[in-house]
Coordinates of C-alpha atoms in Angstrom, one line a residue:
X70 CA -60.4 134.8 -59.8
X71 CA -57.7 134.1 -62.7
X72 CA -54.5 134.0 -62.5
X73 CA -53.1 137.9 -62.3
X74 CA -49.7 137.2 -62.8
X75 CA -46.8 134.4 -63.5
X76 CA -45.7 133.5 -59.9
X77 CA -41.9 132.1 -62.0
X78 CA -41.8 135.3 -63.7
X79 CA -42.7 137.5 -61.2
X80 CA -40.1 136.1 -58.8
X81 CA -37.3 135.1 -61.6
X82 CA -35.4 137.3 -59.4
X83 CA -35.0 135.5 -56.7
X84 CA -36.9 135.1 -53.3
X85 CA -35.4 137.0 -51.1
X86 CA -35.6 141.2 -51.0
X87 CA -32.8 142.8 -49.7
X88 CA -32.3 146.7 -50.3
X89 CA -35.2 147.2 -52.3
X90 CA -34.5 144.8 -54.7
X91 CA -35.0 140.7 -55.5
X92 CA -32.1 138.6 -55.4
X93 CA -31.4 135.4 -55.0
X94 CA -30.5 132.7 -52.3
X95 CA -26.8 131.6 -51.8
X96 CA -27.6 128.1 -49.8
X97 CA -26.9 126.6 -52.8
X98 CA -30.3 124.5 -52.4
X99 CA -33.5 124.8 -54.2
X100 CA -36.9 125.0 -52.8
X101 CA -39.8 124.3 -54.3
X102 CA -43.4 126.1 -53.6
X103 CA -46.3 124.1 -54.0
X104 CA -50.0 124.8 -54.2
X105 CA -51.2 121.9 -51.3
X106 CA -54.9 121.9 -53.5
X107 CA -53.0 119.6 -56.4
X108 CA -50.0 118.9 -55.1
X109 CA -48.0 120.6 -58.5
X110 CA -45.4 122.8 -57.9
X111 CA -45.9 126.5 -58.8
X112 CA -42.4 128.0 -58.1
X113 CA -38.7 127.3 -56.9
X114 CA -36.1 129.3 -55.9
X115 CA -32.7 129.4 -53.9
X116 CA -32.9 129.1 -50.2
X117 CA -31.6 131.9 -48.6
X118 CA -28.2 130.7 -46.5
X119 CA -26.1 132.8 -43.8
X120 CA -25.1 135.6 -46.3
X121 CA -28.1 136.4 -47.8
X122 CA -28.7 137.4 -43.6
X123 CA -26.0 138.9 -43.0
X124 CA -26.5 141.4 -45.9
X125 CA -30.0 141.6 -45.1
X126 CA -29.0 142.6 -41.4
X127 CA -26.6 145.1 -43.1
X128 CA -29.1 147.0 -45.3
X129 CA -31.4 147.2 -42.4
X130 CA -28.8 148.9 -40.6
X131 CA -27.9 150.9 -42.7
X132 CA -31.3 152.5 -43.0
X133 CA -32.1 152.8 -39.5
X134 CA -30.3 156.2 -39.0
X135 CA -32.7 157.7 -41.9
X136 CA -35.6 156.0 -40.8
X137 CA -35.6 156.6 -37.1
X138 CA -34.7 160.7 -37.8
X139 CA -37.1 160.7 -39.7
X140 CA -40.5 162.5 -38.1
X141 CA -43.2 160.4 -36.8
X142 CA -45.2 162.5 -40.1
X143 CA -42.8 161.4 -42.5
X144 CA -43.3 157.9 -41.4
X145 CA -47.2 157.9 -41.3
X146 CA -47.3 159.5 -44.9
X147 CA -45.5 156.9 -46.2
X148 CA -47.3 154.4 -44.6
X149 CA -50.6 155.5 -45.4
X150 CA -49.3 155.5 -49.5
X151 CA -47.9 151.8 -48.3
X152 CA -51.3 151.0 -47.4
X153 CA -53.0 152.2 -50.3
X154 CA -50.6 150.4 -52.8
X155 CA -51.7 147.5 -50.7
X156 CA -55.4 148.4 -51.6
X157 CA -54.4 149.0 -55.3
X158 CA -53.0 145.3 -55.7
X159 CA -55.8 143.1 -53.4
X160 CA -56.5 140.8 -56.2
X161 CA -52.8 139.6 -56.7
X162 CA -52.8 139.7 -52.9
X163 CA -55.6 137.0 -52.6
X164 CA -54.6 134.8 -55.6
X165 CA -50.7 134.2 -54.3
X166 CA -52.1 133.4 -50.9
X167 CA -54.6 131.2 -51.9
X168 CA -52.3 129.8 -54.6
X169 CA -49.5 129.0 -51.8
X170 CA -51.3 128.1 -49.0
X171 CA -54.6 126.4 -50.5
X172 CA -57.0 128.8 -48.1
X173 CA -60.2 129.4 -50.3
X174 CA -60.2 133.1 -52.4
X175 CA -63.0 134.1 -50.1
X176 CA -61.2 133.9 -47.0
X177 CA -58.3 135.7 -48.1
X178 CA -59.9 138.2 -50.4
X179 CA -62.6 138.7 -47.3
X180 CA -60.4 138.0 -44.2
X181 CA -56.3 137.7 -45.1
X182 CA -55.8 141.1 -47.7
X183 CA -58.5 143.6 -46.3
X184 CA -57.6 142.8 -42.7
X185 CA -53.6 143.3 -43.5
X186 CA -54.7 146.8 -45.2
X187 CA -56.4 147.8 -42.3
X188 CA -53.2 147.0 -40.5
X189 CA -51.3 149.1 -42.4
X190 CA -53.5 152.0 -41.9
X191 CA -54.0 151.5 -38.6
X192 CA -50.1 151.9 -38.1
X193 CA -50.0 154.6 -40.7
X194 CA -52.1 156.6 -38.1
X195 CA -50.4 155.3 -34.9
X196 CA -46.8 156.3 -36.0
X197 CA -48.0 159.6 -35.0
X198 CA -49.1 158.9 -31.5
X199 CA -46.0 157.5 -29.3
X200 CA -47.1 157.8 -25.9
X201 CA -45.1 158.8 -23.0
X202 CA -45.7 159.8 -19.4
X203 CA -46.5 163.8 -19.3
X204 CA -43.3 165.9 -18.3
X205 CA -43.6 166.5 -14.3
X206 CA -41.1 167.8 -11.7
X207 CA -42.3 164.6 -9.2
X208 CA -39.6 165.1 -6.8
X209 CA -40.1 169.0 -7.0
X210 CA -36.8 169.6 -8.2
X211 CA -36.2 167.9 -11.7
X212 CA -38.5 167.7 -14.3
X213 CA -39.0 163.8 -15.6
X214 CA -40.7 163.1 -19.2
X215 CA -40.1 159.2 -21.1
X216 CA -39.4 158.7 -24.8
X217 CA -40.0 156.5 -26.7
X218 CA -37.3 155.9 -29.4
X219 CA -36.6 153.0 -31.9
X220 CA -34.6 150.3 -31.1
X221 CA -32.8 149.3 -33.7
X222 CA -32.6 146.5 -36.4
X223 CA -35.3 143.5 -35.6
X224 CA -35.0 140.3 -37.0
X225 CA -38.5 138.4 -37.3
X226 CA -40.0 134.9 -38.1
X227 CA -43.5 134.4 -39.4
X228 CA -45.5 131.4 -40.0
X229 CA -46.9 129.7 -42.8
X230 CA -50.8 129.5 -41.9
X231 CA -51.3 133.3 -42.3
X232 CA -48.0 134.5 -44.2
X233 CA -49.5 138.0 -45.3
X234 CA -51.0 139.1 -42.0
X235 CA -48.3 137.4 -40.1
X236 CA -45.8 139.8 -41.9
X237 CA -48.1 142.6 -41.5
X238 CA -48.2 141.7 -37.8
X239 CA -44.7 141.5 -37.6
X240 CA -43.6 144.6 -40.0
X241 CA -45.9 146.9 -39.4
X242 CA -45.6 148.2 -35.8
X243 CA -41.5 147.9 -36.3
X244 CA -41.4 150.3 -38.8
X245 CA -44.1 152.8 -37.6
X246 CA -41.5 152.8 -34.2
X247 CA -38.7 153.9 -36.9
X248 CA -36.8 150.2 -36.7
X249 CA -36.0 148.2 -39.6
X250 CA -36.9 144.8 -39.7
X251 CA -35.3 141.7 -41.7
X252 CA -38.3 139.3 -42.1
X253 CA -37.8 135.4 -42.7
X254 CA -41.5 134.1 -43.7
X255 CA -42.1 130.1 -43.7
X256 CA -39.8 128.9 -46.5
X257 CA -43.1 127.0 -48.2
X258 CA -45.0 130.4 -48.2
X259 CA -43.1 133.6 -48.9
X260 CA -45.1 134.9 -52.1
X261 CA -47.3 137.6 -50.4
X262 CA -44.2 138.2 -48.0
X263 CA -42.1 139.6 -50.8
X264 CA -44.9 141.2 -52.5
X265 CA -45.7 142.7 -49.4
X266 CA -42.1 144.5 -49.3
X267 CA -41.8 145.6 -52.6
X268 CA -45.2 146.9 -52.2
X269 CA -43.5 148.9 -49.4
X270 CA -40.9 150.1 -52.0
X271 CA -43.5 151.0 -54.2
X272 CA -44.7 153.2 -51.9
X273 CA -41.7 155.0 -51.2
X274 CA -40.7 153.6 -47.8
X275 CA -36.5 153.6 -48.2
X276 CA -34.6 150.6 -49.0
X277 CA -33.4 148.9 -46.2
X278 CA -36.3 149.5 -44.2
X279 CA -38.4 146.2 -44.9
X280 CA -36.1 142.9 -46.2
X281 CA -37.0 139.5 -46.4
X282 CA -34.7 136.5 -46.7
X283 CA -36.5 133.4 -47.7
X284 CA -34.4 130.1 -45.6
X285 CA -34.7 127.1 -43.7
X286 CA -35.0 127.7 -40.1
X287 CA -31.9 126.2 -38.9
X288 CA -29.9 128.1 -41.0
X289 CA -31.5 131.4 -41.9
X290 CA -33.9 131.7 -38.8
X291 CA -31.5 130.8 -36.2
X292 CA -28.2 132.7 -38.1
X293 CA -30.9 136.0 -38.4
X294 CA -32.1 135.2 -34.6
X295 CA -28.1 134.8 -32.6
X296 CA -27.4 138.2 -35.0
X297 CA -25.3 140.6 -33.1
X298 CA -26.7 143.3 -34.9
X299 CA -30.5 142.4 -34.5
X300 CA -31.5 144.2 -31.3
X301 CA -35.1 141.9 -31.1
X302 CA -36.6 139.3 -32.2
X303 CA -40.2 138.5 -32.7
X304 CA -41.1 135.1 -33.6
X305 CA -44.7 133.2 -33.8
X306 CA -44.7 129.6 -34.4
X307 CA -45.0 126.4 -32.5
X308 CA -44.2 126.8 -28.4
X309 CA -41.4 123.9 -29.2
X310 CA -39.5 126.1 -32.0
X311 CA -40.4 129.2 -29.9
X312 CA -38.0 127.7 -27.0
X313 CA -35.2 127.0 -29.4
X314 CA -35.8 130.9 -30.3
X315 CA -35.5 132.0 -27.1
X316 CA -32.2 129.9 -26.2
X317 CA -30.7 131.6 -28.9
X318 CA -32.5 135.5 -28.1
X319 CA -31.4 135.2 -24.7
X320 CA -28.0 133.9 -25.5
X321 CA -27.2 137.1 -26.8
X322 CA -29.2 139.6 -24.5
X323 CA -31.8 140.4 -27.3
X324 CA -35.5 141.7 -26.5
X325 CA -37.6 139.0 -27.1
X326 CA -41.2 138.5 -28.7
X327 CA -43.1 135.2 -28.8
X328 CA -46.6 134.2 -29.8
X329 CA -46.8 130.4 -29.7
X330 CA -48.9 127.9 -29.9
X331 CA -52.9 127.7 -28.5
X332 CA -55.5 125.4 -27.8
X333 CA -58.3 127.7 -27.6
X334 CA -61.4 126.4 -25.2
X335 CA -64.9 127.2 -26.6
X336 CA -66.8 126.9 -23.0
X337 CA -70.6 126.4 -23.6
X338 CA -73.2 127.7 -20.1
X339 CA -75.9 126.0 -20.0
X340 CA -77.9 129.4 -20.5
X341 CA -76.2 130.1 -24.1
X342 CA -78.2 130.4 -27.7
X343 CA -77.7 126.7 -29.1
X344 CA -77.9 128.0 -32.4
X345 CA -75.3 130.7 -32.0
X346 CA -73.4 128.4 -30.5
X347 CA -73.2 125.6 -33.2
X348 CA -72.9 128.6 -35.8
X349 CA -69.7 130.1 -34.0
X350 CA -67.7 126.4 -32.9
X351 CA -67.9 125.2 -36.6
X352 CA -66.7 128.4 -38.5
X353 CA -64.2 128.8 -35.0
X354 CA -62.6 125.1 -35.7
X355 CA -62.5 125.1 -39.3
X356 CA -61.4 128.7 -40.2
X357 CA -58.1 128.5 -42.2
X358 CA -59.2 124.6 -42.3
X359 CA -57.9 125.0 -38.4
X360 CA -54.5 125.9 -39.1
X361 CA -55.1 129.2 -36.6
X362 CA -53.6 129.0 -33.1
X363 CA -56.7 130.8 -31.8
X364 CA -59.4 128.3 -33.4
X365 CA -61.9 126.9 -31.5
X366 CA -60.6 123.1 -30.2
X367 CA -62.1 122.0 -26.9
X368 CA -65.7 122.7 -26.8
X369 CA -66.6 122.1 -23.4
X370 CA -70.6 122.0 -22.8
X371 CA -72.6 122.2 -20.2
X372 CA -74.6 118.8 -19.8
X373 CA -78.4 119.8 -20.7
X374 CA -77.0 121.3 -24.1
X375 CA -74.1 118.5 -25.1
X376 CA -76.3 116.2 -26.6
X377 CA -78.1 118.9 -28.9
X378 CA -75.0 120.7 -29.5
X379 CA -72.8 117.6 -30.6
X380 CA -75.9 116.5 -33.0
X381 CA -75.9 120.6 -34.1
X382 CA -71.9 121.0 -35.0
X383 CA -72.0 117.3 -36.5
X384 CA -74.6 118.2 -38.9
X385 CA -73.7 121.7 -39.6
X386 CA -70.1 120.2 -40.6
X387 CA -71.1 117.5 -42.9
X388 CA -72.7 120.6 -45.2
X389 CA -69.1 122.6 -45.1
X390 CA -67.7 122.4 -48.9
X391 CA -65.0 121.0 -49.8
X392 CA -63.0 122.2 -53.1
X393 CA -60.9 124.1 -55.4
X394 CA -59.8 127.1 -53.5
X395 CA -61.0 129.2 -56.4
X396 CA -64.1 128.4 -56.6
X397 CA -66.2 130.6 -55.2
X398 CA -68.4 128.3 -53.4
X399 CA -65.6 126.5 -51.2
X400 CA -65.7 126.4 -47.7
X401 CA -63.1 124.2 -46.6
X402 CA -59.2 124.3 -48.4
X403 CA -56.8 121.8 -47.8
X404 CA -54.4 121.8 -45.3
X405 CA -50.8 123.4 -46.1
X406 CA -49.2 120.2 -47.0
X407 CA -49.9 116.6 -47.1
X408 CA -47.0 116.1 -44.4
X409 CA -49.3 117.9 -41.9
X410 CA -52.8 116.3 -43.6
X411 CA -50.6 113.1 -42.1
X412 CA -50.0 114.7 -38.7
X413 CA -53.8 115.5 -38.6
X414 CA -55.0 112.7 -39.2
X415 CA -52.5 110.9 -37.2
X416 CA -54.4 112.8 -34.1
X417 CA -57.5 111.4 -35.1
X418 CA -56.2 108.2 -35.9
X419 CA -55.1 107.8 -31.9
X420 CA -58.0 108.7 -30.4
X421 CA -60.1 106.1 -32.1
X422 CA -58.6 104.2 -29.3
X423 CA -60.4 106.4 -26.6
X424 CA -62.9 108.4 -27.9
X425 CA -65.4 108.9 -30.6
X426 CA -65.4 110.3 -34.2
X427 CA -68.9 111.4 -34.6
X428 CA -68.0 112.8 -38.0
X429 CA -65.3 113.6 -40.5
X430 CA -62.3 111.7 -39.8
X431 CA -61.2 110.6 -42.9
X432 CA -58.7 112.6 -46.3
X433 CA -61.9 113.1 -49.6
X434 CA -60.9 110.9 -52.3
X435 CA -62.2 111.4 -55.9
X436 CA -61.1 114.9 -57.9
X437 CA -59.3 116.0 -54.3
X438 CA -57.5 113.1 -54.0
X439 CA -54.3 115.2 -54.8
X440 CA -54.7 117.4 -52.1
X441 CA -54.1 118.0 -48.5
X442 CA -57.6 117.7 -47.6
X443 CA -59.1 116.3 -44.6
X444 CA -63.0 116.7 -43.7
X445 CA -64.4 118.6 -40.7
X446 CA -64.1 116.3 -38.0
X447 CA -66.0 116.5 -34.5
X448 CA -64.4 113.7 -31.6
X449 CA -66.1 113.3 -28.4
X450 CA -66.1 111.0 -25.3
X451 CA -62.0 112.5 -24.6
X452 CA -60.7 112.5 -21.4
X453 CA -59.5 115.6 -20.5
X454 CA -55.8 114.4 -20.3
X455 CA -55.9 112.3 -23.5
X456 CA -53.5 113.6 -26.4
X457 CA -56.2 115.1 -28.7
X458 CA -57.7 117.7 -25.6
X459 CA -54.0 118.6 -24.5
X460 CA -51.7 118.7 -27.9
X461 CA -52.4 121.5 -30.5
X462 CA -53.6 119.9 -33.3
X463 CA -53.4 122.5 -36.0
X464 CA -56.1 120.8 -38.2
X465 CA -59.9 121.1 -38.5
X466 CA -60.5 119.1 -35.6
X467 CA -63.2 120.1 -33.0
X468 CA -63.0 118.1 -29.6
X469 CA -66.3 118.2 -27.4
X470 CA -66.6 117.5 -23.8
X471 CA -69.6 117.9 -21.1
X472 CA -69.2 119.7 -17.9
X473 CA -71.4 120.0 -14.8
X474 CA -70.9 123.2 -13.0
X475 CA -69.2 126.7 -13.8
X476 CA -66.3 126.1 -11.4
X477 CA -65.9 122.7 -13.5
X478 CA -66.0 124.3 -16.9
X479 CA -63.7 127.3 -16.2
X480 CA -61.0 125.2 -14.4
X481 CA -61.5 122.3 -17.8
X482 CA -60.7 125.3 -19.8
X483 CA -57.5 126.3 -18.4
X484 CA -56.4 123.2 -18.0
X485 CA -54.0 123.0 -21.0
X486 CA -50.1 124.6 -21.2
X487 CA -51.4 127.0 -23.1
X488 CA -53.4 130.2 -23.1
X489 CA -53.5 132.2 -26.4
X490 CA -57.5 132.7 -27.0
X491 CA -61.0 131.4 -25.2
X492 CA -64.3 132.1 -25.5
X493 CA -67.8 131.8 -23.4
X494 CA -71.3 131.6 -24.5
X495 CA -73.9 132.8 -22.5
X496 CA -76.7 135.2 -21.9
X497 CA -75.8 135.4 -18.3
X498 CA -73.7 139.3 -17.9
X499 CA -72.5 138.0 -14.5
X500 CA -71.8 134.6 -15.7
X501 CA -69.9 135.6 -18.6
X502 CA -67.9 138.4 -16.8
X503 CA -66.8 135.6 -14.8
X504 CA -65.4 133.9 -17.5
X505 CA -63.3 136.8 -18.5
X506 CA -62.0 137.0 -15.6
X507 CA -60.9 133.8 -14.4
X508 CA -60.0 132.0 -18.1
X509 CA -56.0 132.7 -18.5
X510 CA -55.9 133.9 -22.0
X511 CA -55.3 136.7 -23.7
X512 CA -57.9 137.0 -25.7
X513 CA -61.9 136.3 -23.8
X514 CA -64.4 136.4 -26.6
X515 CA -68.6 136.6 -25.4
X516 CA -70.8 134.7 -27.6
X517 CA -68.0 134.7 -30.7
X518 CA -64.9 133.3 -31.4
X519 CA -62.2 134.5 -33.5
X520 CA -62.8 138.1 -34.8
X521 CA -59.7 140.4 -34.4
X522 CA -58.7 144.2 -34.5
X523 CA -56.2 146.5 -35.7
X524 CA -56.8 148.7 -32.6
X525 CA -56.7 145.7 -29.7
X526 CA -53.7 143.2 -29.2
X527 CA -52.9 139.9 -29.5
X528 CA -51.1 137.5 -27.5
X529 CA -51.1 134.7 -25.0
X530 CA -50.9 134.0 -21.7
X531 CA -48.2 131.0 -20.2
X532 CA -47.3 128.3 -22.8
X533 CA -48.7 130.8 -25.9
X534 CA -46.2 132.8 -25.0
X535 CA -45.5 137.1 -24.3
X536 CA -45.7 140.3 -25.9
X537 CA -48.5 141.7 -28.3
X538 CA -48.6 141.9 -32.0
X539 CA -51.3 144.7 -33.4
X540 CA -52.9 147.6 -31.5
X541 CA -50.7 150.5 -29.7
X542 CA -49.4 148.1 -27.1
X543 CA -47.1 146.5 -29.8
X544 CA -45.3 149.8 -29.5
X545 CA -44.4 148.7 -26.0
X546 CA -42.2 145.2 -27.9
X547 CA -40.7 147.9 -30.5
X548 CA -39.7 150.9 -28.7
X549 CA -37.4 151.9 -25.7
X550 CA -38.7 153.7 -23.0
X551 CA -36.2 156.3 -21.9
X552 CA -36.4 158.2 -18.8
X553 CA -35.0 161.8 -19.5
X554 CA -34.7 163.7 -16.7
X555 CA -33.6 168.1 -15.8
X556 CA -32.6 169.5 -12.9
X557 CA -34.2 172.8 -12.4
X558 CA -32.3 173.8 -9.3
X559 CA -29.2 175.4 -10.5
X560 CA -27.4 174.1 -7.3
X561 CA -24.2 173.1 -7.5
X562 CA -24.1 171.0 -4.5
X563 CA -27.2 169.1 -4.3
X564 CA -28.5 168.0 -0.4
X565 CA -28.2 164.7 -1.4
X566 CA -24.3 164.6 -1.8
X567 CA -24.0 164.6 1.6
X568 CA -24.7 161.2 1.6
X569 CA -21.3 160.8 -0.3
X570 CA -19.3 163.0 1.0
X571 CA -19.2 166.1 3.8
X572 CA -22.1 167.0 6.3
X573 CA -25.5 168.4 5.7

């Protein structure tokens, strides 16, 4: 794929989108973008700083009134046209994300663009269908019904590993609910975050409805999350920024929306397809070269299959192809910086001490020297409480441990903080119920790991945090239930104002 457009041109606006229009930062400090496959530098801009929020804020809020009157039919139109423009543009879609996060072109034109369209269209259709209780007179003398109305002006935070479906995530079921939304995406990856919006304007969803302000966390994240005119906040990100979030959501009484951190288990029977297994824990650990809070991290199998199934991932990994995230044959991209190449391979560097590094392990020299890269890497003999089982790694780093029985492998695999996404392989139906039962996370996946849908939700369980992103239940973070309720008695004094004052 060539380059479709000038990334300095097409943003010499500015990097943040406020009103329907570019503009840019007033930190006063430059940031630059940089493609983590060479290591260059392929655009800077102007941070945004406290203004840039606060005028962001204030064009959200000013369109709320329009938005939110308008009908949900009005809102699904526009939505559907914002999906199709999405459609229209896939190509420049896939090169900016793979240009600023270093993912390969066939991931994001295959996974990142058409999954975020089918977002949009699946809340282009679901603006129409806010569910409330039926009307009912349940007491016998009033009649009871529940909206569901908007909320108001949300201020989100998206990550850098997935910044066009992140924003998706985070935009998408906002607006169909008639809020506006003021987006900060990851200050190293906003490209496809402000296309996104003024694909939205293109469209002809009003100014004011989508804005993005591109800034540092401490200044534009936490100034956009302590607000007083953002009603919610949504955040995903790491569980330890996610608390910081919520000192400041709570400090100010907002509704709060977290998806955090994960450390997904990948739990092995001893019944399971080998094959299918092997196949599913390599693409699970290294999709997105393992930046993805529900990738596949602690394998845990069952003892007659750990020996094949360690020699199985080990040699399936040492053919994943490294490379230039435009060429078509790639595999495996780099990670999003060499900062958290370091971190990575810090991990890996510890357990040495404790465990074994049966492949991988190591950054590629030669013609990716200059990138973030860092092979497929498999680590067994852990113990379950050592640092590279319990911390989330965030790299494409696949930790494998035997168990004996079923209680033993269901109890190894929620035995980490966190509880975002599992999955259980075997051929067993009781066996495998079981494990959807008993594993605490919201997401169970049976003999796969990591597909997702526009129509089911997503989010975790204890440290991974609460609320759901995607499906109709997001409607239930971005709306507010309303209890409306009639009196069909025509009675002045009712029996129960006895209880207040005078005798029955």
């Amino acid at each position: 794929m060539g380059n479709s457009f000038q990334v300095q041109d097409r943003f010499a606006d500015g990097a943040q989108y406020i009103g329907g229009r570019l503009r840019p930062g007033t930190s006063g400090r430059r940031h630059d973008v940089v493609n983590p496959a060479t290591g260059r530098t392929v655009y800077t801009y102007e941070l945004a700083g406290t203004a840039d929020v606060d005028a962001a804020v204030a064009a959200a809020r000013a369109a709320f009134p329009g938005w939110s009157g308008a009908t949900p039919a009005e809102r699904s139109e526009a939505m559907h046209r914002f999906a199709a423009v999405l459609a229209a543009q896939a190509g420049d879609f896939a090169y900016a994300e793979s240009l600023q996060c270093g993912k390969p072109v066939k991931l994001s034109t295959e996974f990142d663009v058409p999954g975020t369209v089918d977002n949009a269209s699946f809340f282009a259709g679901a603006a129409r269908h806010l569910e409330g209780r039926s009307a009912a007179e349940y007491d016998g003398d009033h009649t009871s019904y529940v909206r569901r109305e908007a909320i108001g002006v949300i201020g989100s935070i998206a990550p850098w590993n997935y910044p066009l479906q992140m924003a998706a995530w985070k935009v998408l079921p906002a607006v169909a609910a008639g809020n506006t939304i003021v987006l900060k995406p990851a200050e190293i990856t906003p490209l496809t975050s402000l296309m996104f919006a003024q694909a939205a304007t293109e469209a002809g969803i009003p100014d004011g409805v989508i804005n993005i302000v591109t800034g540092a966390g401490k200044d534009a994240g936490e100034h956009l999350v302590g607000h007083p005119d953002v009603v919610m906040t949504s955040f995903t990100g790491s569980t330890a920024v996610g608390k910081r979030v919520a000192e400041i959501a709570t400090s100010t009484v907002k509704r709060l929306h977290l998806e955090l951190g994960g450390k997904a288990p990948f739990v092995v029977f001893d019944d399971a397809d080998l094959e299918a297994a092997v196949n599913g824990a390599v693409a699970g650990s290294l999709i997105n070269t393992g930046q993805d809070c529900t990738a596949a991290t602690r394998a845990y199998v069952q003892r007659p299959l750990y020996d094949a199934f360690v020699q199985g991932v080990a040699e399936l990994m040492e053919t994943v192809r490294l490379g230039d995230p435009f060429a078509p044959d790639t595999d495996l991209g780099p990670l999003i910086s060499h900062a958290q190449r370091d971190r990575v391979a810090g991990f890996v560097e510890r357990a040495r001490a404790y465990a074994t590094v049966v492949t991988g392990g190591e950054a590629p020299g030669g013609e990716l020297a200059d990138g973030a890269y860092y092979r497929p890497t498999l680590i067994a003999d852990a113990a379950q409480d050592s640092e590279i089982v319990q911390s989330e790694i965030f790299g494409p780093v696949l930790v494998v441990l035997p168990f004996d029985t079923d209680d033993e492998g269901i109890a190894l695999a929620n035995d980490t903080p966190y509880g975002l996404a599992a999955s259980a392989w075997s051929r067993d139906l009781y066996r495998a119920g079981r494990a959807t039962r008993e594993i605490k996370a919201g997401c169970v996946w049976i003999n796969d790991h990591i597909p997702i849908l526009s129509e089911m939700p997503h989010g975790g369980y204890k440290a991974s945090g609460f609320g759901k992103d995607m499906s109709s239940y997001s409607f239930e973070e971005y709306t507010q239930v309303k209890h409306v309720m009639y009196d069909n008695t025509a009675v002045a004094r009712k029996d129960w104002h006895r209880t207040i004052f005078g005798d029955r």
